[in-house]
Short mmCIF file of C-alpha atoms in Angstrom, two decimals:
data_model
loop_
_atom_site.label_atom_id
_atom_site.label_comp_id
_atom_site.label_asym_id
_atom_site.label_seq_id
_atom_site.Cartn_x
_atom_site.Cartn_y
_atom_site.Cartn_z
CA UNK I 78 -11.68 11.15 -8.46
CA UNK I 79 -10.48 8.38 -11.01
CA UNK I 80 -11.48 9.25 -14.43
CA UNK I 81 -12.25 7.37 -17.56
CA UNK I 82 -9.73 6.53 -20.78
CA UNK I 83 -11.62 9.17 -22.46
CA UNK I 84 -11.57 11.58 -20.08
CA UNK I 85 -8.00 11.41 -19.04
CA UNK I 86 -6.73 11.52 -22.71
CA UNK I 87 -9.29 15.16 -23.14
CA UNK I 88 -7.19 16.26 -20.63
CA UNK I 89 -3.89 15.22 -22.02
CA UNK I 90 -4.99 16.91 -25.48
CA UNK I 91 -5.48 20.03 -23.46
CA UNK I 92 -1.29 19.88 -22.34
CA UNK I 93 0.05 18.62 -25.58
CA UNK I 94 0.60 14.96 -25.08
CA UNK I 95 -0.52 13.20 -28.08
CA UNK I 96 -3.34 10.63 -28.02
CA UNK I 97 -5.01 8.62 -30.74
CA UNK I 98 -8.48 10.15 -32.06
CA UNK I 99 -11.42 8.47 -31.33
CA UNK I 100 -15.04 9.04 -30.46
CA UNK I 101 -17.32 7.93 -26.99
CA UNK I 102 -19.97 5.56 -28.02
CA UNK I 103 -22.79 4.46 -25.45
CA UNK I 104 -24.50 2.10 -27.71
CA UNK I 105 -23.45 -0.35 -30.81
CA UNK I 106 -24.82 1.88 -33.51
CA UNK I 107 -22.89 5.06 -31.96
CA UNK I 108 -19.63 2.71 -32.10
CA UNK I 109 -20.47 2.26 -35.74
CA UNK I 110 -21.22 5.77 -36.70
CA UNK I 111 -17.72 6.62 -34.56
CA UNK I 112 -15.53 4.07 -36.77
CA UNK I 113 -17.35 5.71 -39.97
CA UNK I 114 -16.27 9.01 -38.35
CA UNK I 115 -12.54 8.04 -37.92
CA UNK I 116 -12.34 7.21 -41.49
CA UNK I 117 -13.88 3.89 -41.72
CA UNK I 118 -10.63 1.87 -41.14
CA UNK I 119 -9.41 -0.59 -38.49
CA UNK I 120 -10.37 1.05 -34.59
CA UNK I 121 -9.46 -0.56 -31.41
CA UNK I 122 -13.15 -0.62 -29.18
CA UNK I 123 -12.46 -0.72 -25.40
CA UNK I 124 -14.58 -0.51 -22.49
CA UNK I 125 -14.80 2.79 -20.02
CA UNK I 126 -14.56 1.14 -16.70
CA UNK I 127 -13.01 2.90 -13.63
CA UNK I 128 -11.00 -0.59 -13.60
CA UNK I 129 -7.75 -2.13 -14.65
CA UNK I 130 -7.27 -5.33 -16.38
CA UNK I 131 -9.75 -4.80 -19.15
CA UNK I 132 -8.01 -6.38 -21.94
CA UNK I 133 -8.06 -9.70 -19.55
CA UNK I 134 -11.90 -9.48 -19.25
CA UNK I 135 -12.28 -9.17 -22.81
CA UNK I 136 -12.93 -5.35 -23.21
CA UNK I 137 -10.37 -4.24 -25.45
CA UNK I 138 -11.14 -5.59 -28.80
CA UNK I 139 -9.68 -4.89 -32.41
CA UNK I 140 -12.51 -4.41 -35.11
CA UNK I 141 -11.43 -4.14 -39.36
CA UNK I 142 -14.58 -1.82 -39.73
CA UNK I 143 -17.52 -0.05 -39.10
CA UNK I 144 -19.74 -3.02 -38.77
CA UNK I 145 -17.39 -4.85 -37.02
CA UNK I 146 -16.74 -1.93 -34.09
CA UNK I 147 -20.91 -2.40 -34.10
CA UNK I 148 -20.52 -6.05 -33.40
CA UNK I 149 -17.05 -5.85 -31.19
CA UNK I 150 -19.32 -3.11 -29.23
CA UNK I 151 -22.57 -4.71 -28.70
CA UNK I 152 -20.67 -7.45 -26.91
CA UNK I 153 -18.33 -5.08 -24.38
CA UNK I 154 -21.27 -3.25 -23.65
CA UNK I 155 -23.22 -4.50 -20.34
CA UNK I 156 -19.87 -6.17 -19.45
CA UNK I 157 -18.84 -6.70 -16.21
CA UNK I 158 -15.44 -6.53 -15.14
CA UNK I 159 -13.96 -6.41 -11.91
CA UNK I 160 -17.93 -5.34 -10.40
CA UNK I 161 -18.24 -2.60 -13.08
CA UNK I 162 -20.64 -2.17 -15.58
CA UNK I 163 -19.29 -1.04 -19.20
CA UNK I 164 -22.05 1.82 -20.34
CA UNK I 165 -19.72 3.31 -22.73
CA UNK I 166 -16.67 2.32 -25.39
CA UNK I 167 -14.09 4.31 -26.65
CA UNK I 168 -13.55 3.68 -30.35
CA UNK I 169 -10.39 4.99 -31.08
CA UNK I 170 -8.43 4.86 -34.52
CA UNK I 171 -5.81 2.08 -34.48
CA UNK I 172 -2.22 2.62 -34.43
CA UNK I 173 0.94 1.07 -35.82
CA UNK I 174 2.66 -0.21 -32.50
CA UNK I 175 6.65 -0.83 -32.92
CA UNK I 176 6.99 -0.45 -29.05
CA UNK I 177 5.46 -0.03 -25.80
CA UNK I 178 6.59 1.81 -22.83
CA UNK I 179 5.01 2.19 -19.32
CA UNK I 180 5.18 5.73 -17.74
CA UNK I 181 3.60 7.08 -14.33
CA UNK I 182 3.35 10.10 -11.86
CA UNK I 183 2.09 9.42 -8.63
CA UNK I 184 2.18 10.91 -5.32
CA UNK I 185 5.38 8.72 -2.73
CA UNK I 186 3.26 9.76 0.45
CA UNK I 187 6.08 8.53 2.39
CA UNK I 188 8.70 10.13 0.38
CA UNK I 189 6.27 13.20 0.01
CA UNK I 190 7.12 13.59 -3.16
CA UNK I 191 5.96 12.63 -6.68
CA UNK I 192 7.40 9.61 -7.88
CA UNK I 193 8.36 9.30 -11.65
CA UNK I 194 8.20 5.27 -13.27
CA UNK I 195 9.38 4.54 -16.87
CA UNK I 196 9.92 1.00 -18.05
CA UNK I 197 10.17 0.16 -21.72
CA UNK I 198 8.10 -3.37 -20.47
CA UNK I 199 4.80 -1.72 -21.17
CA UNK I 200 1.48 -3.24 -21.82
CA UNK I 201 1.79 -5.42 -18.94
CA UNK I 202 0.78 -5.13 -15.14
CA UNK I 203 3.58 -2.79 -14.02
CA UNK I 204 3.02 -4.71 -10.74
CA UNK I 205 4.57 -7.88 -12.43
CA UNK I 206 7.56 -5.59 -13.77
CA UNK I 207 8.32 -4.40 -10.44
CA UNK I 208 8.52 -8.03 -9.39
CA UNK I 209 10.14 -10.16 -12.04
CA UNK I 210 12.44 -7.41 -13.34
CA UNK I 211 13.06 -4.57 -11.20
CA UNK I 212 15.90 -3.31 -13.26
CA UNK I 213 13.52 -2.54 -15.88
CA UNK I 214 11.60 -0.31 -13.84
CA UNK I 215 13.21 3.28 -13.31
CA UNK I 216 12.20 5.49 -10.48
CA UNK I 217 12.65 9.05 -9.62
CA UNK I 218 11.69 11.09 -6.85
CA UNK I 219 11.56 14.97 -7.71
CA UNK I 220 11.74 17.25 -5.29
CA UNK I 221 8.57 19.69 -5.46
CA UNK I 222 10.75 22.78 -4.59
CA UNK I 223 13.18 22.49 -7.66
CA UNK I 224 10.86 20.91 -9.81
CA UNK I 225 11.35 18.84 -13.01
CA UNK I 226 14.89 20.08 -14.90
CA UNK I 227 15.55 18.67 -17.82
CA UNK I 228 18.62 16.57 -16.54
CA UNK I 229 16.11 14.99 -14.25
CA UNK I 230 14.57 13.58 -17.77
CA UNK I 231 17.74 12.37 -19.21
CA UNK I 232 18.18 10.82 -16.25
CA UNK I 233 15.39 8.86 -16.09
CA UNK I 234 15.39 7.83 -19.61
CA UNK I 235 18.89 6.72 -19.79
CA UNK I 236 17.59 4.65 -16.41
CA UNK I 237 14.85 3.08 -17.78
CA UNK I 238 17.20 2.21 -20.94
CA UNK I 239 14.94 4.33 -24.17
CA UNK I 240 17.37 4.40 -26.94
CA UNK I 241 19.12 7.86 -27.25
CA UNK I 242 16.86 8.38 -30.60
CA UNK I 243 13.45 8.38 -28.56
CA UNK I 244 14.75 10.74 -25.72
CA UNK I 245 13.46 13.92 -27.38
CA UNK I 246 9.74 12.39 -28.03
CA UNK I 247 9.57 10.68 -24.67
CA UNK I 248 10.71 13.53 -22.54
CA UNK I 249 8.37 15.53 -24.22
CA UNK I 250 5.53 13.60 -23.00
CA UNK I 251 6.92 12.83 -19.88
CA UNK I 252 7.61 17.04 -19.39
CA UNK I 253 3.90 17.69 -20.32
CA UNK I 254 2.88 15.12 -18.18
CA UNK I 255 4.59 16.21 -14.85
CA UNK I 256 2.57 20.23 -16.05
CA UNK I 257 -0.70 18.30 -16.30
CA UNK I 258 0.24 16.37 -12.78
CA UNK I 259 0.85 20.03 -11.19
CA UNK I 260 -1.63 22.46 -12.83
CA UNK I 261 -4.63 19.90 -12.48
CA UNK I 262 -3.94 18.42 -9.30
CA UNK I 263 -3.48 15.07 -10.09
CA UNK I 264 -2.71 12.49 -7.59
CA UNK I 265 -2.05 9.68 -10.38
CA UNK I 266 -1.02 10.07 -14.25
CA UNK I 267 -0.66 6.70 -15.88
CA UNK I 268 -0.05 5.79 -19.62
CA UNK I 269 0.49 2.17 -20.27
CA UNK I 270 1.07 1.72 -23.09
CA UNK I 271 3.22 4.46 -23.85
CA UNK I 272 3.49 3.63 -27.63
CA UNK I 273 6.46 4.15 -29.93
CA UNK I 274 4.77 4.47 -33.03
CA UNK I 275 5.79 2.75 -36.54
CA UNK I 276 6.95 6.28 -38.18
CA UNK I 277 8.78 6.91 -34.27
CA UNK I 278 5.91 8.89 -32.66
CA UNK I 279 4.99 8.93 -29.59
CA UNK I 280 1.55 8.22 -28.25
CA UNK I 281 -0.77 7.74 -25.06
CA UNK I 282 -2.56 4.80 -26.19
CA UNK I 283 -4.36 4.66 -22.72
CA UNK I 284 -4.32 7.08 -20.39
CA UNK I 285 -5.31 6.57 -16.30
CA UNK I 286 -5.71 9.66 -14.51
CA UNK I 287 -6.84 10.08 -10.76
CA UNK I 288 -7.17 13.93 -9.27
CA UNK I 289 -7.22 14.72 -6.10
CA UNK I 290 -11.11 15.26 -4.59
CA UNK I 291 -10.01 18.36 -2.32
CA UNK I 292 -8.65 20.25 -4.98
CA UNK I 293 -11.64 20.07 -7.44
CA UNK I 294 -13.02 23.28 -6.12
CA UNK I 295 -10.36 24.29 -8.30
CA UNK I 296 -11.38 22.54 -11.64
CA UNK I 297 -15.27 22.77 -12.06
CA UNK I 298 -14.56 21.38 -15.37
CA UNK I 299 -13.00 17.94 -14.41
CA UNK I 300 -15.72 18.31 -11.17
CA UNK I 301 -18.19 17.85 -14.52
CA UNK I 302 -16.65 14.82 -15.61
CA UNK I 303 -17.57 12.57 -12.18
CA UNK I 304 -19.53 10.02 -13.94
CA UNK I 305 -22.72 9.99 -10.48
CA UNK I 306 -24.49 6.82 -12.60
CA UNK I 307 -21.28 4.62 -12.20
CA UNK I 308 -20.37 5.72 -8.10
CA UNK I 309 -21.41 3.01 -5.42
CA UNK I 310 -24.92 4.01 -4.18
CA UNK I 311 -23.19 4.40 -0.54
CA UNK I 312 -20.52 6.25 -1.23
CA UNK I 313 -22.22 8.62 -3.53
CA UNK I 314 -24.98 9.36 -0.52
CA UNK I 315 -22.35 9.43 1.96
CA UNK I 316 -19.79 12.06 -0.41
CA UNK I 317 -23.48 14.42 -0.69
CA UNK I 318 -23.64 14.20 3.17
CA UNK I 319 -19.94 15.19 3.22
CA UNK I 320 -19.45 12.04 5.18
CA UNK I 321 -16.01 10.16 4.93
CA UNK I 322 -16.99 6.71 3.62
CA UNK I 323 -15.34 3.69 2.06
CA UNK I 324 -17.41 0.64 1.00
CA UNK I 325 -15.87 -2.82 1.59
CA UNK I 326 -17.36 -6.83 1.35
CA UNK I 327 -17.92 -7.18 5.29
CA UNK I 328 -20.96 -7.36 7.67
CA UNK I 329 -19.91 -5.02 10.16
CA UNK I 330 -20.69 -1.39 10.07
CA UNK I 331 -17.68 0.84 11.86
CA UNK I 332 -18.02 3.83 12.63
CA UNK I 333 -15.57 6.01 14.52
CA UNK I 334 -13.91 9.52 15.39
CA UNK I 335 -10.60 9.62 13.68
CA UNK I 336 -9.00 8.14 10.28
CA UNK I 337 -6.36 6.48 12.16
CA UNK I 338 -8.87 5.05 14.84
CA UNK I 339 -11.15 3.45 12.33
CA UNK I 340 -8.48 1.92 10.41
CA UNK I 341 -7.34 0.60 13.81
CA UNK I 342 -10.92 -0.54 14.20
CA UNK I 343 -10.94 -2.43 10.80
CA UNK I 344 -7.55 -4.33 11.75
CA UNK I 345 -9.42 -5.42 15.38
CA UNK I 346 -12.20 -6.38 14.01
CA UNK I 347 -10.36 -8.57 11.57
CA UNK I 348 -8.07 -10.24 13.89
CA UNK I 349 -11.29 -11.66 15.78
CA UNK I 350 -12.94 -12.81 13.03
CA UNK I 351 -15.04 -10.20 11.70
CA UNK I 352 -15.56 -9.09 8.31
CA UNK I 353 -15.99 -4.78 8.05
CA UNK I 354 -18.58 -3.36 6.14
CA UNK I 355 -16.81 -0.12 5.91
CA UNK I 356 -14.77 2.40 6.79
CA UNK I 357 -16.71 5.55 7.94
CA UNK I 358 -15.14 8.60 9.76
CA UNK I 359 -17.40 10.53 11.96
CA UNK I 360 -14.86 13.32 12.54
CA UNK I 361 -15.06 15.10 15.96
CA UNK I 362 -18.12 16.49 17.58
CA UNK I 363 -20.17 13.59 17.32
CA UNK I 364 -23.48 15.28 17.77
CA UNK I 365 -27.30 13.58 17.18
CA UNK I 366 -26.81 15.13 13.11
CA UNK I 367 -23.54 13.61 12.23
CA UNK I 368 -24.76 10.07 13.71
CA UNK I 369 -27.58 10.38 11.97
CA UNK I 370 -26.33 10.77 9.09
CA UNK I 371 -23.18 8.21 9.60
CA UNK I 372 -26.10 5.47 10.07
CA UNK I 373 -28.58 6.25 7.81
CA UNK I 374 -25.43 5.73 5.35
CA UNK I 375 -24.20 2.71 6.77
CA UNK I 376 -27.62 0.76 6.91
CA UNK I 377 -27.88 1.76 3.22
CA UNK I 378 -25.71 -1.32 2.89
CA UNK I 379 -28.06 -4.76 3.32
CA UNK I 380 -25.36 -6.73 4.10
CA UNK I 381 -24.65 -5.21 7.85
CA UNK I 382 -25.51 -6.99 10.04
CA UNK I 383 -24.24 -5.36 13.18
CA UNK I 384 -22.44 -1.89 13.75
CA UNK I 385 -19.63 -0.75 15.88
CA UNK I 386 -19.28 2.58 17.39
CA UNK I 387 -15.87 3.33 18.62
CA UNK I 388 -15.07 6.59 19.97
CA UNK I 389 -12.13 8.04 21.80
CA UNK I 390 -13.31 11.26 24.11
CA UNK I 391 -10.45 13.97 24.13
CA UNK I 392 -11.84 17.70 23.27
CA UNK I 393 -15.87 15.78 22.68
CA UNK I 394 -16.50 14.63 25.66
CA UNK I 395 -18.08 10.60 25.76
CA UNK I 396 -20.95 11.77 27.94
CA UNK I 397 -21.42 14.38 25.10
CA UNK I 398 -21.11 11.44 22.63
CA UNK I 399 -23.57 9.04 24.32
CA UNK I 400 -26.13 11.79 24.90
CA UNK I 401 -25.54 12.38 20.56
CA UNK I 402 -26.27 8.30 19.83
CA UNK I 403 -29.58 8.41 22.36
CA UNK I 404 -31.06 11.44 20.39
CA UNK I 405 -29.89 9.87 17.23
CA UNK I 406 -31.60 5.93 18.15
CA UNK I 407 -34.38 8.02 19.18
CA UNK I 408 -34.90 9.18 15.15
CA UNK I 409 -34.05 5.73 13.37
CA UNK I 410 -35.23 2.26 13.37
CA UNK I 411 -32.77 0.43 13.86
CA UNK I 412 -33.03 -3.62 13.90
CA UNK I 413 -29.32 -4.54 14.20
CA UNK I 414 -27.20 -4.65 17.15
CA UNK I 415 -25.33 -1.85 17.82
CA UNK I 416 -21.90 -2.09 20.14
CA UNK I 417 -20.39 0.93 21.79
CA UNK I 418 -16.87 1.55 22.88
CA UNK I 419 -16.39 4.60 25.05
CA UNK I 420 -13.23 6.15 25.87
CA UNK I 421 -11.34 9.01 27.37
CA UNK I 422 -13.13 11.86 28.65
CA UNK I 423 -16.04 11.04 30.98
CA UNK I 424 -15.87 7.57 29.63
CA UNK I 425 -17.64 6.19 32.67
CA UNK I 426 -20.38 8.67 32.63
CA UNK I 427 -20.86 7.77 28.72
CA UNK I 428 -21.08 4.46 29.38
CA UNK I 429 -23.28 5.06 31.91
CA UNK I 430 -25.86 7.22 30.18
CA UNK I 431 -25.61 4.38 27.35
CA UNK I 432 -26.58 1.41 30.23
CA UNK I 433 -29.36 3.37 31.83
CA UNK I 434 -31.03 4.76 28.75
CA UNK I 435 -30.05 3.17 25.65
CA UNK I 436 -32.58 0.35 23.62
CA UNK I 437 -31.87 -3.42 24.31
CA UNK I 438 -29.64 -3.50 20.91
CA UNK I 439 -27.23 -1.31 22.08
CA UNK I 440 -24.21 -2.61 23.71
CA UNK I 441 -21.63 -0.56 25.84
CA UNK I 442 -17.71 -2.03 26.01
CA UNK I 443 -14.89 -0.17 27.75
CA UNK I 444 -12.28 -1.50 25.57
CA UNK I 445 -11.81 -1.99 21.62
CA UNK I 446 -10.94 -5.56 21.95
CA UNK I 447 -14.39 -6.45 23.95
CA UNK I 448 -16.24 -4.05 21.68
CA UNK I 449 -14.83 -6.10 18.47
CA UNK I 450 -15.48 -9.22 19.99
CA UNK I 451 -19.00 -8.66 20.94
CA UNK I 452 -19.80 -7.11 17.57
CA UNK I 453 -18.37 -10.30 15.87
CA UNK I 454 -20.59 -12.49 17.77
CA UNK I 455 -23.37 -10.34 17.16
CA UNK I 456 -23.56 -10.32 13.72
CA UNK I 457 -22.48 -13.78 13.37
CA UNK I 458 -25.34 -14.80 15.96
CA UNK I 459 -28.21 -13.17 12.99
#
């Protein structure tokens, strides 16, 4: 669950790490009455997207005063950037910037371990760092069983290059950081900028904070802070029908029994032509329920205009599976083409039961190449 700047910098106030103050507005007039509130000065108004880049799009604006935060407001609100609505600024008191720093936790998943980032090139797309000047950029993988020792700071901050008088205030944050990472079960903590501060504070100046959905069980509180209002309509029906679902900018709906097996579904689909609609992980026992459910969230989306089924048969049975998809047509109307690819266990009889019984829109294949292939030209024939 990404969060918003606001939201992410509440929970860095929680573990110590300093942030500028500021106030949530959701209209001009609250923006206005937040500047008065932060002592009527200069304020810095940015959009709450769950997106980077919004200085780029024009989100991030400076404003000398109350009226002006009003004004700066009134035109970030209703903005659009990167397919994201802005329906609520952050007006935060502005800050006397001598330097910025970029800092990041995230989870290596094929180091399996939590990868530490500190470049004093912040306030720039770290991305671009990385790729013009990858000495700049200091990494450091810690390993979860010893945990973060203080030489493991030092190191990283002599690395990175931070001058010697900065290493106390900077391993600070980065120390309360790594605690936050752990204790809220973060799977991403980002600052950029990390801001070195005119007096030599420290400061989160943004803050970019992504925890981990299985482990929110854990933290009703940050649970709280999922903003429904802002979620894709499909995902947020699929995540209440406890369905694994991804939305992308295709026409084909894919639906399959296995994470790696879907994602080997999107690739084959690809390499024919085709354009996937989603990703959408059945999980095992595919009985009439589950493929109800998996299709009543995939035709949520207008733009499919064809759906693959691929399912591999080991412990559920493709007889079991076909039998699931009759019971399943039989409770939907469904207009699009549907293609079937059955294999493994009593593949034949699947395909079978699927020939004899199955509507004229519904298409058996043996193989995931000829099921790809006619789904393409099915959709591509509406």
């Amino acid at each position: 669950m990404d969060l918003y700047e606001h939201q992410g910098k509440e929970l860095f106030a929680r573990f110590g790490i300093p942030t500028g103050e500021g106030r949530v507005a959701h209209t001009p007039e609250e923006a206005r009455a937040g500047a008065e509130a932060l002592g009527g000065g200069r304020v810095v108004v940015k959009a709450q997207v769950l997106a980077g880049g919004r200085g780029k799009a024009g989100g991030v604006k400076v404003a000398d005063g109350p009226a002006d935060a009003e004004e700066k407001a009134r035109g970030i609100l209703g903005l659009d950037i990167k397919g994201h609505v802005t329906r609520r600024v952050w007006v935060e008191k502005a800050i006397s910037i001598d330097r910025e720093y970029y800092f990041s936790i995230t989870f290596d998943r094929g180091a399996k371990a939590p990868l530490f980032m500190l470049s004093t090139m912040g306030g720039m797309d770290i991305e671009a760092v990385a790729v013009d000047h990858p000495d700049k950029l200091a990494r450091l993988h810690l390993d979860p069983a010893i945990g973060l020792e203080p030489f493991f700071v030092r190191r990283l901050l002599y690395a990175a290059g931070v001058p010697k008088d900065e290493h106390r205030g900077v391993g600070d944050v980065i120390a309360k950081a790594f605690r936050m990472y752990q204790d809220s079960d973060a799977m991403l903590v980002e600052v950029n900028p990390l801001v070195i501060t005119g007096d030599g504070a420290v400061v989160a100046a943004d803050a970019k904070v992504t925890i981990d959905d299985n482990a929110l069980f854990r933290h009703p509180d940050i649970a709280d802070m999922r903003d429904t209002a802002a979620a894709d309509p499909q995902e947020q029906m699929a995540r209440e029908r406890q369905v694994t679902y991804v939305k992308l900018d295709g026409t084909i709906g894919i639906l399959g029994n296995g994470a790696g097996l879907v994602m080997s579904t999107l690739d084959v689909v690809d390499q024919v032509g085709g354009t996937p609609a989603n990703f959408l992980d059945v999980g095992g026992g595919a009985d009439a329920d589950k493929i109800v459910t998996a299709l009543e969230v995939i035709l949520s989306d207008s733009k499919v205009q064809a759906i693959l089924f691929n399912i591999f048969g080991g412990i559920t049975r493709c007889d079991e599976v076909a039998k699931g998809i009759l019971a399943a047509l039989e409770q939907l109307d469904i207009n699009v083409p549907i293609v079937v690819r059955l294999d493994g266990t009593n593949d034949v009889e699947g395909r079978q039961l699927l020939a004899d019984a199955a509507p004229p829109n519904v298409y058996p294949e043996r193989t995931m190449l000829d099921a790809a292939r006619r789904v393409v030209e099915l959709a591509k024939g509406r």
